[in-house]
mmCIF file of C-alpha atoms in Angstrom:
data_model
loop_
_atom_site.group_PDB
_atom_site.id
_atom_site.type_symbol
_atom_site.label_atom_id
_atom_site.label_comp_id
_atom_site.label_asym_id
_atom_site.label_seq_id
_atom_site.Cartn_x
_atom_site.Cartn_y
_atom_site.Cartn_z
ATOM 1 C CA MET A 28 -7.681 12.726 -2.435
ATOM 2 C CA TYR A 29 -8.415 9.144 -3.615
ATOM 3 C CA PRO A 30 -7.254 8.850 -7.251
ATOM 4 C CA ASP A 31 -9.708 7.179 -9.635
ATOM 5 C CA ASP A 32 -6.958 5.225 -11.428
ATOM 6 C CA LEU A 33 -6.228 3.142 -8.310
ATOM 7 C CA SER A 34 -7.985 0.221 -6.643
ATOM 8 C CA TYR A 35 -8.364 0.040 -2.860
ATOM 9 C CA THR A 36 -8.841 -2.418 0.006
ATOM 10 C CA THR A 37 -10.929 -1.982 3.144
ATOM 11 C CA GLU A 38 -7.606 -2.136 5.046
ATOM 12 C CA HIS A 39 -6.610 1.176 3.343
ATOM 13 C CA GLU A 40 -4.042 -0.116 0.841
ATOM 14 C CA TRP A 41 -4.103 1.059 -2.773
ATOM 15 C CA VAL A 42 -3.104 -0.879 -5.875
ATOM 16 C CA ARG A 43 -1.866 0.670 -9.134
ATOM 17 C CA ASN A 44 -2.086 -1.587 -12.176
ATOM 18 C CA PRO A 45 0.314 -1.845 -13.855
ATOM 19 C CA GLY A 46 3.341 -1.243 -11.652
ATOM 20 C CA GLU A 47 6.835 -0.493 -12.936
ATOM 21 C CA GLN A 48 7.963 -4.146 -13.009
ATOM 22 C CA THR A 49 6.554 -6.365 -15.790
ATOM 23 C CA GLY A 50 3.349 -8.068 -14.650
ATOM 24 C CA ALA A 51 3.426 -6.363 -11.258
ATOM 25 C CA VAL A 52 1.083 -4.034 -9.414
ATOM 26 C CA ARG A 53 2.335 -1.260 -7.122
ATOM 27 C CA VAL A 54 1.039 -1.056 -3.548
ATOM 28 C CA GLY A 55 0.829 1.795 -1.049
ATOM 29 C CA ILE A 56 -1.446 3.127 1.687
ATOM 30 C CA SER A 57 -4.211 5.662 1.209
ATOM 31 C CA HIS A 58 -4.233 9.285 2.281
ATOM 32 C CA TYR A 59 -6.770 8.311 4.946
ATOM 33 C CA ALA A 60 -4.416 5.682 6.399
ATOM 34 C CA GLN A 61 -1.330 7.894 6.467
ATOM 35 C CA ASP A 62 -3.356 10.697 8.046
ATOM 36 C CA ALA A 63 -4.752 8.371 10.741
ATOM 37 C CA LEU A 64 -1.290 6.976 11.497
ATOM 38 C CA GLY A 65 0.395 10.343 11.850
ATOM 39 C CA ASP A 66 4.093 10.910 11.176
ATOM 40 C CA ILE A 67 5.610 7.672 9.861
ATOM 41 C CA VAL A 68 9.078 7.054 11.283
ATOM 42 C CA TYR A 69 9.785 3.452 10.201
ATOM 43 C CA VAL A 70 8.554 1.103 7.467
ATOM 44 C CA SER A 71 8.971 -2.691 7.474
ATOM 45 C CA LEU A 72 8.270 -4.171 4.028
ATOM 46 C CA PRO A 73 8.208 -7.722 2.659
ATOM 47 C CA GLU A 74 11.471 -8.937 1.128
ATOM 48 C CA VAL A 75 11.901 -9.155 -2.659
ATOM 49 C CA GLY A 76 11.302 -12.777 -3.648
ATOM 50 C CA SER A 77 8.936 -13.470 -0.767
ATOM 51 C CA THR A 78 5.387 -14.695 -1.348
ATOM 52 C CA ILE A 79 2.550 -12.769 0.283
ATOM 53 C CA THR A 80 -1.073 -13.810 0.757
ATOM 54 C CA ALA A 81 -4.030 -11.479 0.257
ATOM 55 C CA GLY A 82 -5.494 -10.268 3.530
ATOM 56 C CA GLU A 83 -2.511 -11.372 5.613
ATOM 57 C CA THR A 84 0.057 -9.167 7.328
ATOM 58 C CA CYS A 85 3.130 -8.503 5.179
ATOM 59 C CA GLY A 86 4.798 -5.618 6.981
ATOM 60 C CA GLU A 87 4.439 -2.788 9.469
ATOM 61 C CA LEU A 88 4.246 0.974 9.501
ATOM 62 C CA GLU A 89 5.489 2.663 12.644
ATOM 63 C CA SER A 90 4.423 6.197 13.428
ATOM 64 C CA THR A 91 4.904 8.524 16.345
ATOM 65 C CA LYS A 92 1.443 7.347 17.518
ATOM 66 C CA SER A 93 1.507 3.569 17.007
ATOM 67 C CA VAL A 94 2.578 0.550 14.980
ATOM 68 C CA SER A 95 0.129 -0.599 12.317
ATOM 69 C CA ASP A 96 0.111 -3.819 10.313
ATOM 70 C CA LEU A 97 0.391 -3.652 6.539
ATOM 71 C CA TYR A 98 -1.892 -6.118 4.764
ATOM 72 C CA ALA A 99 -1.310 -7.710 1.369
ATOM 73 C CA PRO A 100 -3.997 -6.552 -1.093
ATOM 74 C CA VAL A 101 -3.295 -9.526 -3.411
ATOM 75 C CA SER A 102 -1.418 -12.825 -3.256
ATOM 76 C CA GLY A 103 1.794 -13.172 -5.229
ATOM 77 C CA GLU A 104 5.547 -12.659 -5.334
ATOM 78 C CA VAL A 105 7.142 -9.405 -4.175
ATOM 79 C CA VAL A 106 9.384 -8.096 -6.977
ATOM 80 C CA ALA A 107 10.334 -4.620 -5.700
ATOM 81 C CA ARG A 108 10.472 -2.577 -2.515
ATOM 82 C CA ASN A 109 10.664 1.179 -2.168
ATOM 83 C CA GLU A 110 14.178 1.310 -0.705
ATOM 84 C CA ALA A 111 13.949 5.117 -0.442
ATOM 85 C CA LEU A 112 11.667 4.625 2.567
ATOM 86 C CA ASP A 113 14.563 3.254 4.622
ATOM 87 C CA ALA A 114 16.082 6.732 4.760
ATOM 88 C CA THR A 115 12.915 8.814 4.314
ATOM 89 C CA PRO A 116 9.833 6.978 5.668
ATOM 90 C CA GLU A 117 7.994 10.305 5.802
ATOM 91 C CA LEU A 118 7.447 10.013 2.021
ATOM 92 C CA VAL A 119 4.461 7.821 2.931
ATOM 93 C CA ASN A 120 2.931 10.917 4.561
ATOM 94 C CA THR A 121 3.993 13.573 2.085
ATOM 95 C CA ASP A 122 3.385 11.639 -1.153
ATOM 96 C CA PRO A 123 1.289 8.505 -0.430
ATOM 97 C CA TYR A 124 0.346 7.950 -4.095
ATOM 98 C CA GLY A 125 3.754 8.761 -5.585
ATOM 99 C CA GLY A 126 7.151 8.616 -3.892
ATOM 100 C CA GLY A 127 5.605 6.982 -0.809
ATOM 101 C CA TRP A 128 4.678 3.723 -2.564
ATOM 102 C CA LEU A 129 5.614 0.608 -0.578
ATOM 103 C CA PHE A 130 6.252 -2.452 -2.781
ATOM 104 C CA GLU A 131 5.374 -4.193 -6.041
ATOM 105 C CA VAL A 132 3.954 -7.693 -6.339
ATOM 106 C CA VAL A 133 3.217 -9.972 -9.288
ATOM 107 C CA PRO A 134 -0.274 -11.317 -8.531
ATOM 108 C CA SER A 135 -0.560 -15.108 -8.595
ATOM 109 C CA ASP A 136 -3.970 -14.643 -10.253
ATOM 110 C CA ALA A 137 -4.967 -11.459 -12.099
ATOM 111 C CA ASP A 138 -8.624 -12.060 -11.170
ATOM 112 C CA GLN A 139 -7.762 -10.936 -7.616
ATOM 113 C CA LEU A 140 -7.760 -7.357 -8.830
ATOM 114 C CA THR A 141 -11.468 -7.484 -9.683
ATOM 115 C CA GLY A 142 -12.304 -7.910 -5.990
ATOM 116 C CA LEU A 143 -10.762 -4.570 -5.024
ATOM 117 C CA LEU A 144 -12.747 -1.371 -4.511
ATOM 118 C CA ASP A 145 -12.801 1.573 -6.886
ATOM 119 C CA SER A 146 -12.306 5.098 -5.529
ATOM 120 C CA ALA A 147 -16.029 5.702 -4.892
ATOM 121 C CA GLY A 148 -16.441 2.322 -3.214
ATOM 122 C CA TYR A 149 -13.461 2.954 -0.969
ATOM 123 C CA GLN A 150 -14.685 6.411 0.002
ATOM 124 C CA ALA A 151 -18.087 4.909 0.885
ATOM 125 C CA THR A 152 -16.349 2.626 3.436
ATOM 126 C CA LEU A 153 -14.818 5.697 5.104
ATOM 127 C CA GLU A 154 -18.193 7.365 5.526
ATOM 128 C CA GLY A 155 -19.726 4.377 7.370
#
């Protein structure tokens, strides 16, 4: 349910290193987060070319239950967005670690990735 090849944040984002773009990491939300949100009906993502800051809001996920902020797991420049989510935001629910990815960012400092949680560490935060 929480793939070992990903890193996680306490805000329920995952990071896949490397992403598809050169030097980038791919970002999405965890199974836990999509399950807690319910059916996602709209996704607001940061624009390509924008700079995001770790821990700060960079978008929103709207579900039939509520609107939830999306937090940047690392600081850097956004280099790709999952444009498929404009037409099919439910991919975040049905395939959170695959087709439901959100965006890619080139970290301003690769050392940021060492501060993220591994799968076991993330799961431990859910049990608290």
